[in-house]
Coordinates of C-alpha atoms in Angstrom, one line a residue:
X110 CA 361.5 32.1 230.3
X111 CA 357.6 31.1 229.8
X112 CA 356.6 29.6 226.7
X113 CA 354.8 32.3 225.0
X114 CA 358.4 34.0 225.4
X115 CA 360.4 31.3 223.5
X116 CA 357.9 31.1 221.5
X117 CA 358.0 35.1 220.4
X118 CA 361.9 34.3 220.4
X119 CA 362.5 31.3 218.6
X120 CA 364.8 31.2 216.1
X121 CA 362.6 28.6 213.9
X122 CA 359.5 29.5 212.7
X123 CA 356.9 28.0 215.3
X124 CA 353.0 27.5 214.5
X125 CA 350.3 25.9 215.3
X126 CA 347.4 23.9 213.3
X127 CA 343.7 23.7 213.8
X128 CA 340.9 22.0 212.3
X129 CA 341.0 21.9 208.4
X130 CA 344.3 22.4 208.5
X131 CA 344.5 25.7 209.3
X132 CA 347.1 27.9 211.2
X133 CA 345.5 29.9 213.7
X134 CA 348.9 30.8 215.7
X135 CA 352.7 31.8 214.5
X136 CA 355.6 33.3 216.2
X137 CA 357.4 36.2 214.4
X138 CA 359.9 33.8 213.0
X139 CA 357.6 32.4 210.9
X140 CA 356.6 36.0 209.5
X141 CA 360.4 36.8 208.9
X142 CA 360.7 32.8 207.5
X143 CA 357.5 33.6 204.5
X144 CA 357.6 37.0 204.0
X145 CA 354.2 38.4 205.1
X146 CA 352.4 39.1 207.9
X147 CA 350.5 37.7 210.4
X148 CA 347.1 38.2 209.1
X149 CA 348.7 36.8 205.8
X150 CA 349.7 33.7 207.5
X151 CA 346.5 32.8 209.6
X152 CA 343.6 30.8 208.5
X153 CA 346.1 29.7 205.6
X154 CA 347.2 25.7 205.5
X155 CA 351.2 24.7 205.3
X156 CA 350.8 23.9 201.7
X157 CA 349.3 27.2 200.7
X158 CA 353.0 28.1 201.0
X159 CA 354.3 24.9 199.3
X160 CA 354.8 24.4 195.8
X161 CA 352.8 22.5 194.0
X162 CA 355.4 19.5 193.9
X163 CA 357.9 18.7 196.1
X164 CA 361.8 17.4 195.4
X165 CA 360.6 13.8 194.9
X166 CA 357.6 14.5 192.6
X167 CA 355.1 14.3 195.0
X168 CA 351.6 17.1 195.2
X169 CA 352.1 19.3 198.0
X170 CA 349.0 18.7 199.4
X171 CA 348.1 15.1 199.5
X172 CA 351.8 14.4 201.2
X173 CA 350.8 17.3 203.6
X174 CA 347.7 16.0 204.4
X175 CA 349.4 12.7 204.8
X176 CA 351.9 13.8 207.4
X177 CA 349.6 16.0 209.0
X178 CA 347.0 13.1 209.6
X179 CA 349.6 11.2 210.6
X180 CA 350.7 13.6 213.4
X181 CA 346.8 13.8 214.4
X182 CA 347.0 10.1 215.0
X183 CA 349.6 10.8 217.3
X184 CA 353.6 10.0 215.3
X185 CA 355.7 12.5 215.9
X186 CA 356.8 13.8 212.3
X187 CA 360.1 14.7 211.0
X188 CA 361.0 15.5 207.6
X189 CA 362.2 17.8 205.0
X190 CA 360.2 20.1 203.1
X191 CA 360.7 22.2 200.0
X192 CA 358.6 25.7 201.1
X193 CA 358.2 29.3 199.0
X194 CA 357.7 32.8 200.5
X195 CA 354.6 34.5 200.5
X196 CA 356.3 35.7 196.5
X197 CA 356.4 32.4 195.7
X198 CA 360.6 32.0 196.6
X199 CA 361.1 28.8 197.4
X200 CA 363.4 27.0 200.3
X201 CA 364.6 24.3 201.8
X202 CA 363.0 23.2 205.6
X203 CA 363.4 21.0 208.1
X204 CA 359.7 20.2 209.7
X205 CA 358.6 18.3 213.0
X206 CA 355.3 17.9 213.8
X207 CA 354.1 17.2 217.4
X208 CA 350.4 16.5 218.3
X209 CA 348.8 18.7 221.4
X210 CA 346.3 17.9 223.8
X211 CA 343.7 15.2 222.7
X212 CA 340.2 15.0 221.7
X213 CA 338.6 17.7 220.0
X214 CA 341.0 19.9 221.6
X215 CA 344.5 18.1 219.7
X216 CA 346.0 20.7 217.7
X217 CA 349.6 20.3 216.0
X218 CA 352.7 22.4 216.6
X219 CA 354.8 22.7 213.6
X220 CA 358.6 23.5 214.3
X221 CA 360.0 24.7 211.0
X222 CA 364.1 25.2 210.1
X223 CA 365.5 26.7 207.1
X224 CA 368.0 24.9 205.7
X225 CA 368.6 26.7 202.8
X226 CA 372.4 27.2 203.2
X227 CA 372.9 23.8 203.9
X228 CA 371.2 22.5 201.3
X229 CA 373.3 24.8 198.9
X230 CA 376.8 23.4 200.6
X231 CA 375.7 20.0 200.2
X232 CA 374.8 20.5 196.3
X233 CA 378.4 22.7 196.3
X234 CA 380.2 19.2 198.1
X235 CA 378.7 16.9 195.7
X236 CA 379.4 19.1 192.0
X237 CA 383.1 19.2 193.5
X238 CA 382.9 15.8 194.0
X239 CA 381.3 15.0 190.8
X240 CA 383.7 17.1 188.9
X241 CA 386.7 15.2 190.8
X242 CA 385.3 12.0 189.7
X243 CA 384.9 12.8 186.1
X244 CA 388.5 14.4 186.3
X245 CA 389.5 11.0 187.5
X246 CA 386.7 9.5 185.1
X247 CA 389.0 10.5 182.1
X248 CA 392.6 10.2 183.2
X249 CA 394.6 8.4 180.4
X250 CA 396.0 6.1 183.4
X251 CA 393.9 3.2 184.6
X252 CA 393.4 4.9 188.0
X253 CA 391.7 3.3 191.0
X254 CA 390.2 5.1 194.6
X255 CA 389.7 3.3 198.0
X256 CA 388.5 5.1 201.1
X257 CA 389.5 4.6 204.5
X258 CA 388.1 1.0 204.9
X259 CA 389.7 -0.1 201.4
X260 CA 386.2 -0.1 199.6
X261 CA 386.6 0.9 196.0
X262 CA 385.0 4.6 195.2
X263 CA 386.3 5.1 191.7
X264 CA 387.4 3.0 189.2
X265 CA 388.2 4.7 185.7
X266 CA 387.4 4.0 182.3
X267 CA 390.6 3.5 181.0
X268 CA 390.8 0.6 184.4
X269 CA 387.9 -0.8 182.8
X270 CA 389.7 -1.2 179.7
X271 CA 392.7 -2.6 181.5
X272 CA 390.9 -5.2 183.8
X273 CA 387.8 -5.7 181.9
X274 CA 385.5 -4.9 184.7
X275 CA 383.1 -3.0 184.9
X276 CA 382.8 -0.3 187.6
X277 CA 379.1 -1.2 188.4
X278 CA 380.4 -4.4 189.3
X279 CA 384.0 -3.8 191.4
X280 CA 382.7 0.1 193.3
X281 CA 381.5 -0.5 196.9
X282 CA 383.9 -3.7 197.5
X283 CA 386.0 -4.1 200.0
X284 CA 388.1 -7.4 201.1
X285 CA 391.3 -6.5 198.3
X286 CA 388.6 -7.2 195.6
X287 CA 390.2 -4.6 193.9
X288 CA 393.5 -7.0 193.1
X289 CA 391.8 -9.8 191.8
X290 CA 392.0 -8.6 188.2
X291 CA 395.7 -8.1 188.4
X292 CA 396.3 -11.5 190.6
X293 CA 393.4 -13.8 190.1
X294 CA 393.1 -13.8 194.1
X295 CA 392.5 -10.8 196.9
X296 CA 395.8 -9.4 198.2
X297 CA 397.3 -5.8 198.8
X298 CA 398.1 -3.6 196.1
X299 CA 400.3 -0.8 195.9
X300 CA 398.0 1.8 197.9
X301 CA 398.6 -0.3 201.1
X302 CA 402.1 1.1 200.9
X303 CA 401.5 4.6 201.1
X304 CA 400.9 4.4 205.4
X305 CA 403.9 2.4 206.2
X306 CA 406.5 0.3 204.0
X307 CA 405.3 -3.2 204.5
X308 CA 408.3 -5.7 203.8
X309 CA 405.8 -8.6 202.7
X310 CA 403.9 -6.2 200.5
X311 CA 407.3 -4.4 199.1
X312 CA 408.6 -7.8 198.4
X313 CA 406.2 -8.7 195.7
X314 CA 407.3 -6.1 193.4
X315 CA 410.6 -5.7 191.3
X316 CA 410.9 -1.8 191.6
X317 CA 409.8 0.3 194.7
X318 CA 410.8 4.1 195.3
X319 CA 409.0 6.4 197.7
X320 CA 409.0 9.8 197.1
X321 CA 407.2 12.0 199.8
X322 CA 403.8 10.8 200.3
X323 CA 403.6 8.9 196.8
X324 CA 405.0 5.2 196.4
X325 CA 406.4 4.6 192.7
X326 CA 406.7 0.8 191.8
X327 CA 407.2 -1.6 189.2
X328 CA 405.5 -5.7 189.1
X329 CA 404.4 -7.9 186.8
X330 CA 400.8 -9.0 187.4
X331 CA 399.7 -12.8 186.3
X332 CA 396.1 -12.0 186.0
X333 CA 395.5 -9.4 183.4
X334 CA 394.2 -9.5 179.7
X335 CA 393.0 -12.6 180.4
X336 CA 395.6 -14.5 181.9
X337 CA 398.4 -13.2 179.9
X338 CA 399.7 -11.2 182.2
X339 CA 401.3 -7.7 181.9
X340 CA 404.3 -5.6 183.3
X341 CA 402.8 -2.3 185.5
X342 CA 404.0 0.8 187.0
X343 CA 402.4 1.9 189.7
X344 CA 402.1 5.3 191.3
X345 CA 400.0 5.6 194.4
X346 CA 399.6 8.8 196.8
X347 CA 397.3 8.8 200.4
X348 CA 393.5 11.3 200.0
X349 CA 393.6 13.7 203.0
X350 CA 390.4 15.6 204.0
X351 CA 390.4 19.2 205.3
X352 CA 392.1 18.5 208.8
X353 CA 395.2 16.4 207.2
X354 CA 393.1 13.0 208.1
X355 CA 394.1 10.1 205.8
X356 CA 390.9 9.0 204.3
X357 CA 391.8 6.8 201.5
X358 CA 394.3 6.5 199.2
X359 CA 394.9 6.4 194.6
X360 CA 396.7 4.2 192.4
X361 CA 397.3 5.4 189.1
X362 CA 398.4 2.3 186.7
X363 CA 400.4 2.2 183.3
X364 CA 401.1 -0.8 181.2
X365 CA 404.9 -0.8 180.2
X366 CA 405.1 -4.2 179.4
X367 CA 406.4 -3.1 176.2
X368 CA 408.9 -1.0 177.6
X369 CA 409.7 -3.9 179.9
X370 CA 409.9 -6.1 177.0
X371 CA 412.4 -4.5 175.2
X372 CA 414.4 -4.2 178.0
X373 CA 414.9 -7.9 178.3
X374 CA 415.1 -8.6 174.7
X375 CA 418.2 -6.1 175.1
X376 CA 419.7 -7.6 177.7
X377 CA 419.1 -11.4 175.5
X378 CA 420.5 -10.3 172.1
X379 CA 421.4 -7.5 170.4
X380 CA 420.2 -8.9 167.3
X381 CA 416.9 -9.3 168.8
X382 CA 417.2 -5.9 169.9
X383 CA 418.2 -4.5 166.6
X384 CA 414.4 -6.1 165.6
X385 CA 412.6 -4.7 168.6
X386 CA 413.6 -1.0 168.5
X387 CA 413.5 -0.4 164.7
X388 CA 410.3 -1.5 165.3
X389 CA 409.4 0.8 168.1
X390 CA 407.3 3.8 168.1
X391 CA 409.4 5.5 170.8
X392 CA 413.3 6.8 169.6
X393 CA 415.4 4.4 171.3
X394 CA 419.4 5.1 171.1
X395 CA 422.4 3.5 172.9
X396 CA 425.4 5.2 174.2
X397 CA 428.8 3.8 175.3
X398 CA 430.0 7.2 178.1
X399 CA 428.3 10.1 176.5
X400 CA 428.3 8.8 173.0
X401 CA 426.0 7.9 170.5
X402 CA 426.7 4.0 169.0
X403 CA 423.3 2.9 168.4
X404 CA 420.0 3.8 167.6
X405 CA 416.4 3.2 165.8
X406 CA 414.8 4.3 162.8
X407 CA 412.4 6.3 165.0
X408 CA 415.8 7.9 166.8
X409 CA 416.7 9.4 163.1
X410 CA 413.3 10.3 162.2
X411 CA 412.9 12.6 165.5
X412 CA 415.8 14.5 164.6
X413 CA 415.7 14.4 160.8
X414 CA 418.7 13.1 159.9
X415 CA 420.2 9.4 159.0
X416 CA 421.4 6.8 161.8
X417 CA 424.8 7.2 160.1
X418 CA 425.0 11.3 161.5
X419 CA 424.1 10.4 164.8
X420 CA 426.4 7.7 165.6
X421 CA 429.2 8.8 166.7
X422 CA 428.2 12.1 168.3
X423 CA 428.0 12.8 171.8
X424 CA 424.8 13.4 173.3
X425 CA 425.8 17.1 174.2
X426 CA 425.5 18.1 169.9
X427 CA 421.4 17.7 170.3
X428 CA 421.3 20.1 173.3
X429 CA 420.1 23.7 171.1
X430 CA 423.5 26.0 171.0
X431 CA 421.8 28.7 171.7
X432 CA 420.5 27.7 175.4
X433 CA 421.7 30.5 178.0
X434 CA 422.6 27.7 180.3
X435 CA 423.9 25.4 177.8
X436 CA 427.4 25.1 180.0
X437 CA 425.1 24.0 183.6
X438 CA 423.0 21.8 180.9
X439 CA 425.8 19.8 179.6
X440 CA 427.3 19.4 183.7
X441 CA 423.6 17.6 184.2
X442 CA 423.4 15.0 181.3
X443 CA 427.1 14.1 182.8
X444 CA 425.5 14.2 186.1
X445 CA 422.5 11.9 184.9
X446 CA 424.7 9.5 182.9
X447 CA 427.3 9.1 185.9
X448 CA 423.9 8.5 188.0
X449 CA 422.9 6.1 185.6
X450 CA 426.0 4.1 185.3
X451 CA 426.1 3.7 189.2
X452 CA 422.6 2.0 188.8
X453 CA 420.0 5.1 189.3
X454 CA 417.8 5.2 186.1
X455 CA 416.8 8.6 185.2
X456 CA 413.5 9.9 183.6
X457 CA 413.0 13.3 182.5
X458 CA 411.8 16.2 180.4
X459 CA 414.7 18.5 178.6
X460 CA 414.7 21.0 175.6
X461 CA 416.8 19.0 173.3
X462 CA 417.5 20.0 169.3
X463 CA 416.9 18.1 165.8
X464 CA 420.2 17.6 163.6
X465 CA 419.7 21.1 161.7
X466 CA 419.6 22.6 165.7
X467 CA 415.9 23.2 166.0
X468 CA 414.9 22.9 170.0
X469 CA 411.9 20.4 170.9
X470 CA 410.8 19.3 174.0
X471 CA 411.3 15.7 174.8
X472 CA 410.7 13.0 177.7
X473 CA 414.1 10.9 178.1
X474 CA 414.1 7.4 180.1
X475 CA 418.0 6.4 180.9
X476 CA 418.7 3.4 181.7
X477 CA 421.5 1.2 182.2
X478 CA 422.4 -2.0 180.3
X479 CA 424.5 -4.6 179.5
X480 CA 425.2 -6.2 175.9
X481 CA 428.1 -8.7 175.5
X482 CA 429.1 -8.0 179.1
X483 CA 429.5 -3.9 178.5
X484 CA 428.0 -2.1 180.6
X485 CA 426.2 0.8 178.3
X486 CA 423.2 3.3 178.5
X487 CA 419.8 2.7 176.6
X488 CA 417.7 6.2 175.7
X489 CA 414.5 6.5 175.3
X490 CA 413.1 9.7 173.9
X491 CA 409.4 10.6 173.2
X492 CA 408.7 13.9 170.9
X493 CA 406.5 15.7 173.6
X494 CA 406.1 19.0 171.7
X495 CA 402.3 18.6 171.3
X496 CA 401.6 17.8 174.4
X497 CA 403.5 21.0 175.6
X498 CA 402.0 23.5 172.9
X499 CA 398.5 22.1 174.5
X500 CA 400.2 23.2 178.2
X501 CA 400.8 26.5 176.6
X502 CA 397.7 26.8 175.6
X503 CA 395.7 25.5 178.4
X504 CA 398.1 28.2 180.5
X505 CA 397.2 31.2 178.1
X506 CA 393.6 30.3 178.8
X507 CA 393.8 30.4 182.3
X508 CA 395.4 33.8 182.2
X509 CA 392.5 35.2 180.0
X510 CA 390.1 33.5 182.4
X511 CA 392.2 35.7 185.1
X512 CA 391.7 38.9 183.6
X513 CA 388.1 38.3 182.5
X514 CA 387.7 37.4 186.8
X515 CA 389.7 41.0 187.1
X516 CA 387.1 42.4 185.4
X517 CA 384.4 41.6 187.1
X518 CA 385.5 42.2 190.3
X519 CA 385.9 45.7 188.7
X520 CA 382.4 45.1 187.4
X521 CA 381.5 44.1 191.3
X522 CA 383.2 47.1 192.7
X523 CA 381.1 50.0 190.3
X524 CA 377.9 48.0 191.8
X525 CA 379.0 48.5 194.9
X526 CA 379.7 52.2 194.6
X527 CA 375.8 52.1 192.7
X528 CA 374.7 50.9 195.8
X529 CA 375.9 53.3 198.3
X530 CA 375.2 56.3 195.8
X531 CA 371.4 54.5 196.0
X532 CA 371.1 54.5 199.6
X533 CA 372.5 58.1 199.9
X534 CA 369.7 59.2 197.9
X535 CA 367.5 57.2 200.1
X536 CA 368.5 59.2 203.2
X537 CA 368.4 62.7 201.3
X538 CA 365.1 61.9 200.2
X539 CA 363.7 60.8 204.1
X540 CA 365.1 63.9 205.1
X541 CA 363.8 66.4 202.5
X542 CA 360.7 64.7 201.4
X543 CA 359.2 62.7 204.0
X544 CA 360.2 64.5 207.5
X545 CA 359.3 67.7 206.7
X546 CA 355.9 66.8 205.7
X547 CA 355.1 64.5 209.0
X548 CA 356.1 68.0 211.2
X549 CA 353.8 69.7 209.3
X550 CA 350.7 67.2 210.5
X551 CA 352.0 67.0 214.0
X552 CA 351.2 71.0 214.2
X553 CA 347.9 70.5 212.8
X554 CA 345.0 69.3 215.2
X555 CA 345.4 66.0 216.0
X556 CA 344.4 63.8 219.1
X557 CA 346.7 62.3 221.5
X558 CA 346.5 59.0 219.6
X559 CA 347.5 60.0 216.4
X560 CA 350.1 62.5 217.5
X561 CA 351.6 59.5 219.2
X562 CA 351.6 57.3 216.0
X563 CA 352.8 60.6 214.1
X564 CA 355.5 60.7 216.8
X565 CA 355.9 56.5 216.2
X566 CA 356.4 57.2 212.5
X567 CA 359.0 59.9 212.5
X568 CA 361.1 58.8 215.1
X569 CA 361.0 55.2 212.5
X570 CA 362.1 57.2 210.0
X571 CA 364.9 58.9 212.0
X572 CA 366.2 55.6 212.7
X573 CA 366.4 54.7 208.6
X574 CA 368.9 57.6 208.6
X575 CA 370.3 57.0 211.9
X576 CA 373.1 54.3 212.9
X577 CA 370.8 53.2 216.0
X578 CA 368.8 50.6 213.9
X579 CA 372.0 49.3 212.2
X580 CA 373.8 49.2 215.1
X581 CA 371.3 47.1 217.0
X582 CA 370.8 44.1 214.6
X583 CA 374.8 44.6 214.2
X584 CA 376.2 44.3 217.6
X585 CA 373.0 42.7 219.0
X586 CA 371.7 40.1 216.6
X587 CA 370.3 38.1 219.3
X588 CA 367.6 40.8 219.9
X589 CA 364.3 39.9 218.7
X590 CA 362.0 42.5 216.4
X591 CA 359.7 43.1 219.0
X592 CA 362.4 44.0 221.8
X593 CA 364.0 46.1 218.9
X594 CA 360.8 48.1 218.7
X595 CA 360.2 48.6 222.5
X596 CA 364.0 49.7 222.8
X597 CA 363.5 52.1 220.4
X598 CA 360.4 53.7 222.0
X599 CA 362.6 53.7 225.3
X600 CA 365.4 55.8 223.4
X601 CA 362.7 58.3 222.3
X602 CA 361.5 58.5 225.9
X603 CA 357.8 56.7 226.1
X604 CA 357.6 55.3 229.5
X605 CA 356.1 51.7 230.2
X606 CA 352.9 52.9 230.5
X607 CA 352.7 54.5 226.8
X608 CA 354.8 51.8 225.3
X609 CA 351.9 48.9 226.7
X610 CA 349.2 51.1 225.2
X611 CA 351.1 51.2 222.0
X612 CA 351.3 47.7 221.9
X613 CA 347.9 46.9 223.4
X614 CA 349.6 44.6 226.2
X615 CA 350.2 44.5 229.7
X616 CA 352.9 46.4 231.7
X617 CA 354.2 43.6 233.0
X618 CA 354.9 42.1 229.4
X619 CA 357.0 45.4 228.8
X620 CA 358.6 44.7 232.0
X621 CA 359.5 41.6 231.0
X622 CA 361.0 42.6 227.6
X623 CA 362.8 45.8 229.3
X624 CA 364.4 43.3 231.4
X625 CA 365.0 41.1 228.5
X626 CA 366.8 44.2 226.6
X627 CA 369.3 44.5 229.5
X628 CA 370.2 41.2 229.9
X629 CA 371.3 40.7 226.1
X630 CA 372.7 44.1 226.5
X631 CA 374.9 43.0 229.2
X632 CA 373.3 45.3 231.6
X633 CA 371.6 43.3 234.0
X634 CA 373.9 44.0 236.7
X635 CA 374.8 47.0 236.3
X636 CA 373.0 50.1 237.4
X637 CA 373.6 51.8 234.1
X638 CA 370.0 53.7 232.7
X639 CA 368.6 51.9 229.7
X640 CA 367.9 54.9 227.9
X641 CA 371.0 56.6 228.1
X642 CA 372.8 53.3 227.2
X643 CA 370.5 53.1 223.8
X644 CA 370.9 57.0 223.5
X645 CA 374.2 56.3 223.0
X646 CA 374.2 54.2 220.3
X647 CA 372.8 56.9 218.3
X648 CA 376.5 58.9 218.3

């Protein structure tokens, strides 16, 4: 293929510029690219179709002039560009200038590329990933992100509280700087578990469970508030990308050093425990089997009654009567407390019921003790009925944000229906109003010329209501306009001759396109007839 021919085909807009800046030569990319013409396009300069600023602030025109001058002097130029149509729409570009010839004679050949789209997915990519960060930003858990080369990408608010750094001063690290504030030194955390179960690394903490991808553990960490040191739960889960590729990993940290604490103080004394748990913001009861024999102030005040009416009862009484599956119910707390006697703590979320029988929902921590050398079971149980009216709610507004989405897709659909019902008119009006009219000039006197363009201009208009146009840029979208337009006039039956003289060029450039036509036709060796082949389109 010559040049003029890639250049008539180019996908990117193609054109050249001449003294004063002005294009004096584009490819019919470039017309499709702005919106106008040719002669709309010519004698114009690139930032007649600029805006007057670009992304980064910068005129138009001086920073045109300034790449354009530096092309002149010979640096090859690439960059991106904000452009506007010929309306004034603007777009996104890719440009490269290239200086030809020399002298007098150097002109520059612009190469433009819409990038439009891709702008628009990168913008998309980085909302998402801003709204993931200030998802994470917010998290009540100190939470901490690391890509695939352990540098820190996220490091919450509530970790700044924890660690007392900054996240200006701890994201884009790498090295394990991350563990410092826990350990006073760089060493593995818990997200190095979460690839393979290091024995080193799972030896320096007191509780580790896996459970699928995410590692659960338990430590306490010298380092924090100031040398003071707290006790940590740890949950940490690997960050996949599209394909299933491990590309970092997230640790999501909790103090319970105060859950911790009053473990051991239980374990010391059970006077000391008696102060600890009255004290306790949590309800905190002990049971000997399945049997109440101790509990907090907090423990009476969650289910409305005194300590005296819940000793002695079994844990099955604050289960609501009135559950459908309150027989399978009761066979799980024994479940769970046989679990928990044979060592397997047990945390969970279960409908349980106030003294008078009214159900609320509760988080329960089991665990297994030992006072005066019984073995018995601690309970811990958080009133969680807030937090699960907010679920409710948050669920009823996503099903009201569901039908409002089902109704615009209903919304969508009548536009749809508007749009066809638009374009049927279109057609009816070609035909009625328009076709009738152009065989009424074609019988008047007219020369050969204009009976030709009369011709031109119906058989156009044919095509608006005919499938051949559609099914063209359809099927064949690697046609260019100008091989559309000669295939059409070989359909209707002009013969090279007429077709060069419509176009005012040589025979030899229809030639050229004819054979052009066949070959993206996947007819160029075959002995099928051009015309009959684009004939057929038509049906």
């Amino acid at each position: 293929m010559d040049y003029r021919a890639f250049f008539e085909s180019a996908n990117d807009a193609i054109y050249f510029i001449g003294p004063g800046d002005r294009i004096f030569d584009c490819n019919p990319r470039t017309m499709e690219m702005y919106g106008c013409t040719r002669g709309q396009i010519i004698g114009k300069t690139p930032y007649d179709f600029s805006p007057p600023f670009q992304p980064d602030g910068r005129d138009s025109r001086s920073k045109a002039l300034h790449v354009i001058k530096a092309a002149f002097d010979g640096e090859i130029r690439s960059f991106e560009w904000r452009h506007c149509t010929y309306d004034g729409s603007p777009f996104d570009t890719e440009v490269s200038l290239t200086k030809i010839g020399s002298g007098e004679d150097a002109v520059i050949q612009a190469i433009v590329r819409d990038v439009t789209q891709r702008k628009q997915a990168e913008e998309a990519l980085r909302r998402a990933n801003r709204t993931l960060f200030d998802i994470i930003e917010f998290l009540p858990d100190a939470t901490v992100v690391i890509d695939k080369e352990k540098r820190v990408i996220a490091w919450n608010r509530a970790m700044e509280e924890m660690t007392g750094v900054k996240k200006e001063d701890i994201v884009g690290k790498g090295d394990h700087a991350y563990a410092i504030p826990f350990y006073g030194e760089s060493r593995p955390l818990l997200m190095e578990l979460v690839e393979t179960m290091d024995d080193e690394i799972q030896a320096r903490y007191d509780f580790v469970k896996r459970e699928g991808n995410r590692v659960v553990a338990e430590t306490r960490v010298p380092a924090l508030y100031e040398g003071r040191g707290a006790y940590l739960r740890g949950v940490a889960s690997p960050l996949f990308d599209s394909e299933g590729h491990v590309i970092g990993a997230i640790e999501a940290i909790r103090d319970i050093t105060e859950r911790k604490e009053a473990e051991r103080r239980l374990r010391e004394s059970e006077i000391k425990y008696r102060t600890l748990v009255d004290n306790a913001n949590v309800a905190i009861l002990i049971m000997r089997g399945d049997t109440f024999v101790d509990c907090n102030k907090r423990a009476a005040a969650i289910f409305r009654c005194s300590r005296d009416e819940i000793i002695g009862e079994a844990v099955h009484r604050f289960y609501p009567a009135d559950l459908p599956d309150k027989h399978s119910s009761t066979e799980r707390i024994s479940q769970r407390i046989n679990a928990v006697l044979a060592g397997d703590p047990q945390f969970f979320e279960a409908k349980v019921c106030r003294y008078d029988g009214t159900p609320f929902d509760a988080e329960l921590n089991l665990s297994r003790i030992e006072l005066e050398g019984e073995c018995l079971i601690q309970t811990i149980i958080r009133d969680i009925t807030y937090r699960k009216e907010t679920e409710r709610i948050l669920e009823t507004k996503s099903l009201n944000l569901e039908e409002v989405n089902t109704a615009l897709r209903v919304l969508l659909q009548e536009r749809a229906r508007d749009k066809d019902e638009l374009e049927e008119k279109i057609v009816r009006n070609v035909k009625e109003l328009v076709l009738p009219y152009i065989d009424t000039l074609k019988q008047r006197y007219v020369d050969n010329t204009q009976l030709v363009y009369l011709e031109i201009v119906e058989t156009n208009l044919k095509n608006i209501v005919s499938p051949f146009m559609q099914k063209m840029t359809t099927i064949y979208p690697n046609l260019t306009p100008t091989e559309i337009k000669v295939a059409n006039l070989i359909r209707d039956g002009k013969t090279v001759k007429e077709i060069a003289n419509i176009f005012g060029i040589s025979v030899s450039s229809i030639n050229s396109h004819r054979q052009h036509i066949r070959n993206k036709l996947g007819l160029a060796n075959k002995k099928t007839n051009l015309k009959t082949y684009l004939l057929s389109l038509t049906k």
